[in-house]
mmCIF file of C-alpha atoms and ligand atoms in Angstrom:
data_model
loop_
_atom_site.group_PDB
_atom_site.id
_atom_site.type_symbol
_atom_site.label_atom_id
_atom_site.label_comp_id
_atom_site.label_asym_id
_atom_site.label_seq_id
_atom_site.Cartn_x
_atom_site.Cartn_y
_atom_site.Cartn_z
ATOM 1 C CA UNK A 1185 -9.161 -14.109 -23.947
ATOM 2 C CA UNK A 1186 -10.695 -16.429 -21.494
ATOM 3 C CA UNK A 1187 -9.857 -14.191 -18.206
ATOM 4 C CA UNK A 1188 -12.428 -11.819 -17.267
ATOM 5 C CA UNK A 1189 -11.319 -8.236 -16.042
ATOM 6 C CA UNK A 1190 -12.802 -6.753 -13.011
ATOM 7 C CA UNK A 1191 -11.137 -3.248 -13.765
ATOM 8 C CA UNK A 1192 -9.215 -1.909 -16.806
ATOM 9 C CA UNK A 1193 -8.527 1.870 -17.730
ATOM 10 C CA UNK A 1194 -6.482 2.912 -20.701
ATOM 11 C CA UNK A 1195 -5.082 6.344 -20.911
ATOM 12 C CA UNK A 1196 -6.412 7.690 -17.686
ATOM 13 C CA UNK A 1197 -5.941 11.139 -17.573
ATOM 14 C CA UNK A 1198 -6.620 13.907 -15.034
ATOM 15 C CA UNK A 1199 -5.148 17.368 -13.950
ATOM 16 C CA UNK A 1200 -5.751 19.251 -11.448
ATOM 17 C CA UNK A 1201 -5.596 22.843 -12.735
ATOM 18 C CA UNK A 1202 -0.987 23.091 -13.190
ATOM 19 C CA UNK A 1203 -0.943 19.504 -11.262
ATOM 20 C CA UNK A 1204 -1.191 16.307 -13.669
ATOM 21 C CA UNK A 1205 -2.117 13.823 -11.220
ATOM 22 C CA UNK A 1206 -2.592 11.217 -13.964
ATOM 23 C CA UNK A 1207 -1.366 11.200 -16.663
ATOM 24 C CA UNK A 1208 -2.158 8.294 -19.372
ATOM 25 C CA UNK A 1209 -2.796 4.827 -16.326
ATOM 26 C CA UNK A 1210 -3.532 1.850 -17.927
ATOM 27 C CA UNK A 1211 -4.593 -0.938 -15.133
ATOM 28 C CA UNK A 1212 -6.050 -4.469 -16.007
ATOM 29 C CA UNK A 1213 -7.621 -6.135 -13.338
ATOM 30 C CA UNK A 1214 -8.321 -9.983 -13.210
ATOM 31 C CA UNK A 1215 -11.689 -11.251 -11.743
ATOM 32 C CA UNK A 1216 -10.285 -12.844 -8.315
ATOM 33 C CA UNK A 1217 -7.129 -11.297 -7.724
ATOM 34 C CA UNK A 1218 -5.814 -9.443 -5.231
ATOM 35 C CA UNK A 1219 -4.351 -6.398 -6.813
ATOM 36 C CA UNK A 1220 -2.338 -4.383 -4.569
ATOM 37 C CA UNK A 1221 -1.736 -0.365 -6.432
ATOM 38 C CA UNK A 1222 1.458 0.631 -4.904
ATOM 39 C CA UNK A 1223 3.351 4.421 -5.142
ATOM 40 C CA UNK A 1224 4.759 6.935 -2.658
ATOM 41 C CA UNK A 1225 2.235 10.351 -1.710
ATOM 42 C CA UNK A 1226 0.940 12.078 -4.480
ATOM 43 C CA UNK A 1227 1.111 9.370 -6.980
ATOM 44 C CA UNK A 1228 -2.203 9.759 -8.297
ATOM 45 C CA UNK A 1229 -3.312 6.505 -6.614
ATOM 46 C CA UNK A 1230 -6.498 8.518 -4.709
ATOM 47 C CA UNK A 1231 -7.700 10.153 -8.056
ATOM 48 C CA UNK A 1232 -7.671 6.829 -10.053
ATOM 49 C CA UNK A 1233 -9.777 5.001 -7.651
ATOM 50 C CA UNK A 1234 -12.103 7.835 -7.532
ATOM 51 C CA UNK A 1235 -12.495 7.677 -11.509
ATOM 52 C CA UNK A 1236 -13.024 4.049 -11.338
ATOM 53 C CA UNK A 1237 -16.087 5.277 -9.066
ATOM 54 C CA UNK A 1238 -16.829 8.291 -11.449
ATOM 55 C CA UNK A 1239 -16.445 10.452 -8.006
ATOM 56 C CA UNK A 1240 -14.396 12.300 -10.195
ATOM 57 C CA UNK A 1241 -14.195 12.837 -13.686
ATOM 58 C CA UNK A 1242 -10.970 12.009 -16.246
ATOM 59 C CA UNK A 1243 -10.500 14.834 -19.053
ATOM 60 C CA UNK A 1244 -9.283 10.995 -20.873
ATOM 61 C CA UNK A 1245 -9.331 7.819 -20.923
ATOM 62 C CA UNK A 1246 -11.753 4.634 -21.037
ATOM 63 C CA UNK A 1247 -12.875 2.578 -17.529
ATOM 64 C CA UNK A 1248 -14.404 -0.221 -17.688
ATOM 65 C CA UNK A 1249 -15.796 -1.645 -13.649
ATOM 66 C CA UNK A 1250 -17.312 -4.912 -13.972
ATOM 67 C CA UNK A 1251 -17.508 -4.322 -17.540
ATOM 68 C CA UNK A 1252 -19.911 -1.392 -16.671
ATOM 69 C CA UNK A 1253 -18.633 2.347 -17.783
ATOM 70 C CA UNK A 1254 -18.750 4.019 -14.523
ATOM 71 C CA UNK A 1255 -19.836 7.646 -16.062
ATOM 72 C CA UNK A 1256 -22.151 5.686 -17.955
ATOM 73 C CA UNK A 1257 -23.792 3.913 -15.055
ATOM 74 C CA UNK A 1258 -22.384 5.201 -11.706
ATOM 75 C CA UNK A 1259 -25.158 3.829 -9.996
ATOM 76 C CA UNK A 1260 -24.674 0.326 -10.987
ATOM 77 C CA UNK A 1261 -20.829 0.548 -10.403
ATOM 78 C CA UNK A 1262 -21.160 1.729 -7.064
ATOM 79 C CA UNK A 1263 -23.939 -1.257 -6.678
ATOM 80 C CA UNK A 1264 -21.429 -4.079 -6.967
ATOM 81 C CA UNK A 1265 -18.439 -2.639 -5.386
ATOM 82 C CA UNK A 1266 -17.233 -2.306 -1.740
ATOM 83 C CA UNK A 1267 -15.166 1.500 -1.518
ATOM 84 C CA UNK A 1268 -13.034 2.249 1.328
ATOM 85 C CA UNK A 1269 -11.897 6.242 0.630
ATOM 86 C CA UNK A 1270 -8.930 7.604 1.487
ATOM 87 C CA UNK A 1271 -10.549 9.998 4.316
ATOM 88 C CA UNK A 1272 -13.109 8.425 5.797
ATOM 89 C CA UNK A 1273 -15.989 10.895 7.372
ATOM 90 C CA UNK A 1274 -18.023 9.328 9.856
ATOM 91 C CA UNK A 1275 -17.826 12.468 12.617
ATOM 92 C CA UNK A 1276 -21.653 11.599 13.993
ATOM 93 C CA UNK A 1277 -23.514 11.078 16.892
ATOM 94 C CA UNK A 1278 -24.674 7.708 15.872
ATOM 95 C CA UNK A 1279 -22.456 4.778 16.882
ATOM 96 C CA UNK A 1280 -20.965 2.315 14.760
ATOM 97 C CA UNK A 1281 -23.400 0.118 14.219
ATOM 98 C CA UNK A 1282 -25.697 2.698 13.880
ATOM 99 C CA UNK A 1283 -23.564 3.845 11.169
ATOM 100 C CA UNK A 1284 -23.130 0.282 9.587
ATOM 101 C CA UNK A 1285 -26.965 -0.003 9.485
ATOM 102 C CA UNK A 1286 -27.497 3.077 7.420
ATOM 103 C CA UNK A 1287 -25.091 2.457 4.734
ATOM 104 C CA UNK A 1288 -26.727 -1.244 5.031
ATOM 105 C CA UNK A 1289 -30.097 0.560 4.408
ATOM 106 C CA UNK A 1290 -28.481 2.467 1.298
ATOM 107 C CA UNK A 1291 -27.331 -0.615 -0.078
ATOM 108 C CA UNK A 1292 -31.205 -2.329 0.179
ATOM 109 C CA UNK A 1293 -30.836 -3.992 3.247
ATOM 110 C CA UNK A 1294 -28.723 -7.003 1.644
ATOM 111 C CA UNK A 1295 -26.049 -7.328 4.775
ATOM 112 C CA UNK A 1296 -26.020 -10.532 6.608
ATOM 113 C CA UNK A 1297 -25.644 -8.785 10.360
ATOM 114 C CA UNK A 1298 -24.411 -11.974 11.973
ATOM 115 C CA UNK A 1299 -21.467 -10.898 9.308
ATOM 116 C CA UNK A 1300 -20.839 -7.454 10.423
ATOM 117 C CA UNK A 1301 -20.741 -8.836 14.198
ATOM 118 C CA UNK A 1302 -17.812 -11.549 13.080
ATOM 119 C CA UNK A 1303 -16.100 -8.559 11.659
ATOM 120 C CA UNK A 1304 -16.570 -6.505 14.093
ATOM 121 C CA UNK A 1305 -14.996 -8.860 16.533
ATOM 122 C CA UNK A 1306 -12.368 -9.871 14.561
ATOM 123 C CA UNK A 1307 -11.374 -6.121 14.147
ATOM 124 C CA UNK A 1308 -11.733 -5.928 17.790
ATOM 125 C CA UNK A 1309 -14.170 -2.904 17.469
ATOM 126 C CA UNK A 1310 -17.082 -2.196 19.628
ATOM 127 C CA UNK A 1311 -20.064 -1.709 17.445
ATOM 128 C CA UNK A 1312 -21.993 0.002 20.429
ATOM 129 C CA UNK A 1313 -19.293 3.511 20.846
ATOM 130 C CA UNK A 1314 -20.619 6.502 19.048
ATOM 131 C CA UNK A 1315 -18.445 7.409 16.243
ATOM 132 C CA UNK A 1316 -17.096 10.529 17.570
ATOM 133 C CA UNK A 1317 -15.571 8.837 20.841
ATOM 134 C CA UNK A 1318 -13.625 5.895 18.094
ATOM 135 C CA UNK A 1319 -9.765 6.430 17.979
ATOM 136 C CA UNK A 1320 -8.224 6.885 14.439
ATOM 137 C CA UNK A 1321 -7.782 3.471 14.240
ATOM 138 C CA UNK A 1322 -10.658 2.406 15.041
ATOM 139 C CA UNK A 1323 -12.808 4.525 12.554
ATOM 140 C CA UNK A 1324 -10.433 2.966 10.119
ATOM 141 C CA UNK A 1325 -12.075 0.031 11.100
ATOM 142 C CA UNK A 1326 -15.611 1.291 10.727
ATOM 143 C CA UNK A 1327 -14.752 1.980 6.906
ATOM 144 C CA UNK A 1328 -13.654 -1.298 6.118
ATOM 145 C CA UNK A 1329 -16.308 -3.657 7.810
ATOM 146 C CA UNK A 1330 -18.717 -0.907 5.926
ATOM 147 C CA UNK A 1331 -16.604 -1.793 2.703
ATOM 148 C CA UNK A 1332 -16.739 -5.896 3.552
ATOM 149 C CA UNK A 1333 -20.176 -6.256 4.769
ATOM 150 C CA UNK A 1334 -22.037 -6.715 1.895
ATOM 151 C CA UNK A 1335 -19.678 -9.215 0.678
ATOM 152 C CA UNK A 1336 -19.518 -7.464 -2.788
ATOM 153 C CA UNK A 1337 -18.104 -8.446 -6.106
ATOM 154 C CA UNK A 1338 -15.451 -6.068 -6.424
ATOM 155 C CA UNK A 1339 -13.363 -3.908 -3.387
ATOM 156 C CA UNK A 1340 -11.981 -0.902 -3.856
ATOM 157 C CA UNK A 1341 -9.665 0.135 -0.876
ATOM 158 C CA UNK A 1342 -8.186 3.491 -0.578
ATOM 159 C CA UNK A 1343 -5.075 2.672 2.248
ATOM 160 C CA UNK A 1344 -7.057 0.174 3.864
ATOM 161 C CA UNK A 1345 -4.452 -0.111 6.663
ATOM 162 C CA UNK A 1346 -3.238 3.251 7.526
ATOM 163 C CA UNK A 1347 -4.183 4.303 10.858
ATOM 164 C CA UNK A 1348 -4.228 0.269 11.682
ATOM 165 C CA UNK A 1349 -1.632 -1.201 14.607
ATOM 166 C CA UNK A 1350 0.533 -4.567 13.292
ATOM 167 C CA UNK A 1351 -1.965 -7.009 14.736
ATOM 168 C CA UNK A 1352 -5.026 -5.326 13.001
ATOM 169 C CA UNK A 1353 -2.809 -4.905 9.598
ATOM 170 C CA UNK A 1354 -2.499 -8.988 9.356
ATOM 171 C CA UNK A 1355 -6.028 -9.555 10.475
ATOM 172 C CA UNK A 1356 -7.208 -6.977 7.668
ATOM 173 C CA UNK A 1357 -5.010 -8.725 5.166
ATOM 174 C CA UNK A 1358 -6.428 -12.188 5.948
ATOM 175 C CA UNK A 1359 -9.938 -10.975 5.869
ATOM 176 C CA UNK A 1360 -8.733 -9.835 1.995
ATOM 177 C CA UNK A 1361 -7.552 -13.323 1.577
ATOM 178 C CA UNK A 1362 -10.616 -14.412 2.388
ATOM 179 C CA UNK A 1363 -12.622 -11.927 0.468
ATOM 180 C CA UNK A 1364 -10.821 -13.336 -2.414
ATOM 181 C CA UNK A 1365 -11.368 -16.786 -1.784
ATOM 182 C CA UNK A 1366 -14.885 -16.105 -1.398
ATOM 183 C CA UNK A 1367 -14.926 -14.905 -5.037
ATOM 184 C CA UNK A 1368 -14.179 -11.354 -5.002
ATOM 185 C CA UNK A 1369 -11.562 -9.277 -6.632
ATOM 186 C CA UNK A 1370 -9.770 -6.748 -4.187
ATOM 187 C CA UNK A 1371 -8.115 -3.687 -5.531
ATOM 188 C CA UNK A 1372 -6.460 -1.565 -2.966
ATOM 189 C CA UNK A 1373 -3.841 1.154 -2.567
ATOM 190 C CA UNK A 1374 -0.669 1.536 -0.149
ATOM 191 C CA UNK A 1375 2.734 3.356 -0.187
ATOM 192 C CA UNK A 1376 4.371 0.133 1.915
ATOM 193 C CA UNK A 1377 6.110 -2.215 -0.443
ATOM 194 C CA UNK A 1378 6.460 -4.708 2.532
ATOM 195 C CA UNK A 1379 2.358 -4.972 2.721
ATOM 196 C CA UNK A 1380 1.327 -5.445 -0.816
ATOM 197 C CA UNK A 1381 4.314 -8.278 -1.271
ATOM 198 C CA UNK A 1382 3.088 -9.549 1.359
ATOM 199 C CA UNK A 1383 -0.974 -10.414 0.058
ATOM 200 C CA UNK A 1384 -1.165 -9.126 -3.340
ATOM 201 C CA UNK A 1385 -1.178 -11.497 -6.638
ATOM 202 C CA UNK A 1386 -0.094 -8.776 -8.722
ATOM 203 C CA UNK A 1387 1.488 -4.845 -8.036
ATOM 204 C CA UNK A 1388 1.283 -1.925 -10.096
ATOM 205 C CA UNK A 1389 3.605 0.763 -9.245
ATOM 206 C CA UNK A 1390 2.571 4.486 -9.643
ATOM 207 C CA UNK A 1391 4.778 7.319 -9.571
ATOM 208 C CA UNK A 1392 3.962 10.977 -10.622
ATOM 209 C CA UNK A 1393 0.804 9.880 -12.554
ATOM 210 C CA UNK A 1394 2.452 6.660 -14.384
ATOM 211 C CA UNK A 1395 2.488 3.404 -14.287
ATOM 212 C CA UNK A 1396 6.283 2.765 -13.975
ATOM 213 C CA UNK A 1397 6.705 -1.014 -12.618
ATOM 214 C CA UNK A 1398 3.790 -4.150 -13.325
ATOM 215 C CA UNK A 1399 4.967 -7.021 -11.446
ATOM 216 C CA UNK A 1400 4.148 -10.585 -9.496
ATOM 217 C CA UNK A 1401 5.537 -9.975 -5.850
ATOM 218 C CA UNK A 1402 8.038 -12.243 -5.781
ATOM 219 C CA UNK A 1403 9.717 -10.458 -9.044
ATOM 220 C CA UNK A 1404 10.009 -7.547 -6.520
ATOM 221 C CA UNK A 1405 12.454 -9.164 -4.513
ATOM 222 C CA UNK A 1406 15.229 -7.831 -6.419
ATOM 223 C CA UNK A 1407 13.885 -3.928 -5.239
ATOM 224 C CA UNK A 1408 14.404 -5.277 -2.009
ATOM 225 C CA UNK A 1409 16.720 -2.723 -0.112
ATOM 226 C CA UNK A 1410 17.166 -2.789 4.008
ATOM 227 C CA UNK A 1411 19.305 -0.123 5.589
ATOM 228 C CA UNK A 1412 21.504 -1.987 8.640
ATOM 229 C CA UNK A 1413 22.735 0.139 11.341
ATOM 230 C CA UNK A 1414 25.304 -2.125 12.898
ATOM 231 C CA UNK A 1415 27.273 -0.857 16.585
ATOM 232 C CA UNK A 1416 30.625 -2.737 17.274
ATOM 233 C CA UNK A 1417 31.908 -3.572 20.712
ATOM 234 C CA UNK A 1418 35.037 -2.049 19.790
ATOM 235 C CA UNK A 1419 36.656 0.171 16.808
ATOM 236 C CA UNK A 1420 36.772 -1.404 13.609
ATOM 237 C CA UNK A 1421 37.562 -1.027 10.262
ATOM 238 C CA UNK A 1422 33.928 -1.523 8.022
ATOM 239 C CA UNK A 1423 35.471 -0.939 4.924
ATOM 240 C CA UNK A 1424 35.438 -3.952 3.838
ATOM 241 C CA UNK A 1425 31.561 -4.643 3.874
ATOM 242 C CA UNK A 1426 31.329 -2.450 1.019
ATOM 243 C CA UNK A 1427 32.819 -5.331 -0.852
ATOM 244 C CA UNK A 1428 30.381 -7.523 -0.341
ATOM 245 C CA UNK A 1429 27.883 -7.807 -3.270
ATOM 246 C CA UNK A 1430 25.469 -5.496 -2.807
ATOM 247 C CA UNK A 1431 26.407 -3.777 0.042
ATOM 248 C CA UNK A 1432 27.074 -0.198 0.552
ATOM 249 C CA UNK A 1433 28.704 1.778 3.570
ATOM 250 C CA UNK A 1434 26.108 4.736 4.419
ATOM 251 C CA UNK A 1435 28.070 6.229 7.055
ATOM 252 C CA UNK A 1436 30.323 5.257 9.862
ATOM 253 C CA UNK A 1437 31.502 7.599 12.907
ATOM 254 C CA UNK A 1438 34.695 7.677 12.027
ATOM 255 C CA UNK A 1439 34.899 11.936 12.513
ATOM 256 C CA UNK A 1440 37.834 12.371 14.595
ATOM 257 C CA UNK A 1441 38.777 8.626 14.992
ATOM 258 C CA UNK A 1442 41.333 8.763 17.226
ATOM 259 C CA UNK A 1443 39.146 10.526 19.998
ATOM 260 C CA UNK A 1444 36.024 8.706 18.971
ATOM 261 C CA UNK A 1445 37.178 5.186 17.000
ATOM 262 C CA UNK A 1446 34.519 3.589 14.930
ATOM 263 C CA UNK A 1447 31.755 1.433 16.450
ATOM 264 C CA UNK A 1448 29.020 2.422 14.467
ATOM 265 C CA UNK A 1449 28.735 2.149 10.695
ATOM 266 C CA UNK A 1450 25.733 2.011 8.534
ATOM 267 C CA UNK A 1451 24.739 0.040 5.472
ATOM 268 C CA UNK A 1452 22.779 -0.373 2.503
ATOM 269 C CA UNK A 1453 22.169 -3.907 1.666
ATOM 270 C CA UNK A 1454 20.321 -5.259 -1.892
ATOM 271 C CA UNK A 1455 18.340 -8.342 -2.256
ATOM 272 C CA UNK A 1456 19.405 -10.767 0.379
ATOM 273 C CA UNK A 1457 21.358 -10.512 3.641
ATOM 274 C CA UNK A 1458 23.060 -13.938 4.035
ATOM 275 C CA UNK A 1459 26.748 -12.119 2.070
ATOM 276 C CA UNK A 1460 26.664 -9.779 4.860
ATOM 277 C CA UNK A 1461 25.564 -11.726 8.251
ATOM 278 C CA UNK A 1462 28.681 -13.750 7.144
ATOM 279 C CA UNK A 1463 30.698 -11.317 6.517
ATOM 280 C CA UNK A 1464 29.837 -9.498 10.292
ATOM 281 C CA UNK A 1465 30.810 -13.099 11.976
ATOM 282 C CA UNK A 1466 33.967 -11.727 11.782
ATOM 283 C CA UNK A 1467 33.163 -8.435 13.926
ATOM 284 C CA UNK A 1468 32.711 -7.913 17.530
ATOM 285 C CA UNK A 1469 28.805 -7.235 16.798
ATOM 286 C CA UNK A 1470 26.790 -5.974 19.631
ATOM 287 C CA UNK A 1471 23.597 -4.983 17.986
ATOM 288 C CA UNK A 1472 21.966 -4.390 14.476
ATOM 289 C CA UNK A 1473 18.824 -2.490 13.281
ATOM 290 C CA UNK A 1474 17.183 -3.074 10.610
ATOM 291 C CA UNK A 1475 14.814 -0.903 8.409
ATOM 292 C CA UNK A 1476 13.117 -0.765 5.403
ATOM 293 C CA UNK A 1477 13.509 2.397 3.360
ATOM 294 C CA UNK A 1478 10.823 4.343 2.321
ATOM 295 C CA UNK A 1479 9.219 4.007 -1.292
ATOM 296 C CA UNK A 1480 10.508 6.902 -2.275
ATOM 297 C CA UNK A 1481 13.825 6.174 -1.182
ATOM 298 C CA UNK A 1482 13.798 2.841 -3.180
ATOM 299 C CA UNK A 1483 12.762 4.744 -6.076
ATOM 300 C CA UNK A 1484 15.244 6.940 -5.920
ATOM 301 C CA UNK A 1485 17.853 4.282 -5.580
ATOM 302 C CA UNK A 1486 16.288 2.085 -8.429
ATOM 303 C CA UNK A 1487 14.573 4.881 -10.546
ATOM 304 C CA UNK A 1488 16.289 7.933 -10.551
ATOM 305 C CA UNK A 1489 19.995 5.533 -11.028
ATOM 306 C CA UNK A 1490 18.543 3.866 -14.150
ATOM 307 C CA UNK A 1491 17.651 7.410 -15.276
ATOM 308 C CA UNK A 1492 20.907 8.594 -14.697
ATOM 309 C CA UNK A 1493 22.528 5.582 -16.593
ATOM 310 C CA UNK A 1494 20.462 6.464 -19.701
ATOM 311 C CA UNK A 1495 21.330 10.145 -19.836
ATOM 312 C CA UNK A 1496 25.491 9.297 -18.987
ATOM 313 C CA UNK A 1497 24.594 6.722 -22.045
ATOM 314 C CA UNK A 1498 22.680 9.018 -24.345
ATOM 315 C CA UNK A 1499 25.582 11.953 -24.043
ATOM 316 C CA UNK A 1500 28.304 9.471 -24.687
HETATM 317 P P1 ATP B 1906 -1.391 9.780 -0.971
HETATM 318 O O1 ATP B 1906 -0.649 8.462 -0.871
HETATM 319 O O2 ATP B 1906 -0.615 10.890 -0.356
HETATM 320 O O3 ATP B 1906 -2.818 9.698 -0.556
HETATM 321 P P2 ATP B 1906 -2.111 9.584 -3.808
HETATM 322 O O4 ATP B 1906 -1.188 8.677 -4.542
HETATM 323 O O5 ATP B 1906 -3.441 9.050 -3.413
HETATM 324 O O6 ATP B 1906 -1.365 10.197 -2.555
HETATM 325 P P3 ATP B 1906 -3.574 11.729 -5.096
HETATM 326 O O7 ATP B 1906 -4.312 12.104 -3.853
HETATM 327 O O8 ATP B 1906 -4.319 11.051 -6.168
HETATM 328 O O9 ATP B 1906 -2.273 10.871 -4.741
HETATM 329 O O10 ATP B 1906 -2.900 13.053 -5.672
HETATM 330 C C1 ATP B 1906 -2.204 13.103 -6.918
HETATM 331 C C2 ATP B 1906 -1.767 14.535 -7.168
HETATM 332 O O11 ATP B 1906 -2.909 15.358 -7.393
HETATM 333 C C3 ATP B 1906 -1.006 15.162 -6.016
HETATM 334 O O12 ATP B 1906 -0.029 16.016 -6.557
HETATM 335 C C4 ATP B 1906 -2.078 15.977 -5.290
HETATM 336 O O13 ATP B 1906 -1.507 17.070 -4.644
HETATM 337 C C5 ATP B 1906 -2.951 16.411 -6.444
HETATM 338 N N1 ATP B 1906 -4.366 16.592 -6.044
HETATM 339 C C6 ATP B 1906 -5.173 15.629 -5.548
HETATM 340 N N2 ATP B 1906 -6.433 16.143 -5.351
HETATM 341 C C7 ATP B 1906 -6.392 17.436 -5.720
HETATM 342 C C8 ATP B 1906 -7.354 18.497 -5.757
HETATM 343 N N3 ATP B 1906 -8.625 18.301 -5.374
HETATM 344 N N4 ATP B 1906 -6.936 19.695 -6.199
HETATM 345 C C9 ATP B 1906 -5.670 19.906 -6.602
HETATM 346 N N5 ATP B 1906 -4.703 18.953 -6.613
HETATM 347 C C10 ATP B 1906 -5.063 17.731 -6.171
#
């Protein structure tokens, strides 16, 4: 095989005491990609990154970092990689860049500085503001130019924009994009679907410890669900939107109808929206809200139906 792997596992295991947080992850990495590891709280996504690190052991499995066995050579691992953790602890006296300069002094004094200043601009963070006075946010930010500025090999990036406003999410994702184009493979973590379509060339899904979905983004499209919450100018009848393919009717406020007529209704729509935006052209619309569900919620739509088609199958 001519591709090289940055990261693979097979049959990653690891309990916690009663609590199997993984239970048997196989992950191949390709040098250069952008791999985003997606899956709701609690999926185990934390505890595999920290095996890839050997900051915590697996009772099974084989890693392999940079073709290096991390509990063989943790030292060498940790060399070549750029780690963001989940919680970050930087409570200190020291400022950020005094902060920046000591993990730049663990790492041999390799960073370009000039670097860590364009980063720290981009991220709009003041370098000179003692850690303990930085926002949530901005700590966030702390971890990642300390991730970035040694412009290593491989990243490994715990939630990388949790904590992060919009603005600082897209400027995070194009410094990624560049990380990548610079060389380096980037493998980070997130319970948004929206954000890892959005940069990654490849998505694993975790759930309870598994591996349950390997996919390119765009084959994700399909798991696309929105929940619409339309208001009329008027009572209507939405009954038929639920024929639309696709479409299902959530709820509508039509409790005592005569004394309070319908002018609300809300709606479930798969894949794309263009069946339904015609559809409303025919309704006195006066405004719609759109959301994304939640990971879990998409699961539970995609997941726990498919499992429920299986067992309906395997009794009849
Ligand atoms: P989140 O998105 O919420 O950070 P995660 O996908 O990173 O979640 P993990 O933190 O890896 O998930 O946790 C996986 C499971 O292992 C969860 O059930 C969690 O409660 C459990 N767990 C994690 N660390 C420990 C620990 N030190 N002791 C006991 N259980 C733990």
């Amino acid at each position: 095989m001519s591709t090289t792997m940055a990261i693979t596992t097979s049959g990653l295991t690891k309990a916690y005491g009663q609590v199997q947080a993984l239970r048997g992850v196989d992950l191949a990495v390709e040098q250069g990609q952008i791999f985003g590891f997606l899956g709701p709280n609690g999926a185990g996504k934390t505890t595999a990154i920290r095996c890839l690190l050997d900051l915590i052991r697996p009772q099974a499995g084989a890693i392999r970092v940079l073709g290096l066995d991390p509990q063989a050579d943790p030292v060498a691992v940790r060399a070549r990689v750029g780690y963001l953790p989940g919680e970050l602890s930087l409570d200190t006296n020291y400022t950020a860049e005094q902060t920046l300069r000591y993990f730049n002094n663990l790492r041999g004094n390799q960073t370009d500085w000039n670097f860590v200043s364009r980063l720290a601009e981009r991220l709009h963070l003041n370098l000179a503001v003692p850690i303990k006075n930085l926002s949530k946010g901005n700590k966030q930010k702390v971890g990642i130019v300390q991730a970035l500025m040694s412009r290593p090999e491989l990243l490994l990036l715990d939630e990388p924009t949790a904590g992060l406003d919009p603005l600082m999410q897209q400027e995070v994702y194009r410094l990624l994009k560049e990380a990548r184009t610079d060389g380096a493979t980037v493998f980070f973590s997130s319970h948004i679907l929206s954000e890892v379509e959005a940069i990654a060339d490849h998505i694993a899904i975790i759930r309870d410890g598994l591996i349950v979905e390997e996919a390119e983004p765009h084959q994700l499209v399909s798991m696309t669900l929105r929940r619409i919450r339309i208001r009329f100018q008027e009572a209507v009848n939405p009954a038929p939107l639920a024929d639309i393919p696709g479409v299902l009717l959530l709820a509508q406020n039509e409790l005592h109808a005569t004394v309070h007529p319908t002018v609300h209704a809300t709606v479930q729509v798969e894949g794309e929206l263009d069946g339904l935006i015609k559809a409303l052209a025919a309704y006195p619309v006066s405004d719609l809200e759109t959301e994304r569900p939640s990971l879990e919620e998409i699961f539970l739509a995609y997941y726990e139906g498919e499992k429920a088609i299986e067992e309906v199958q395997d009794v009849g």
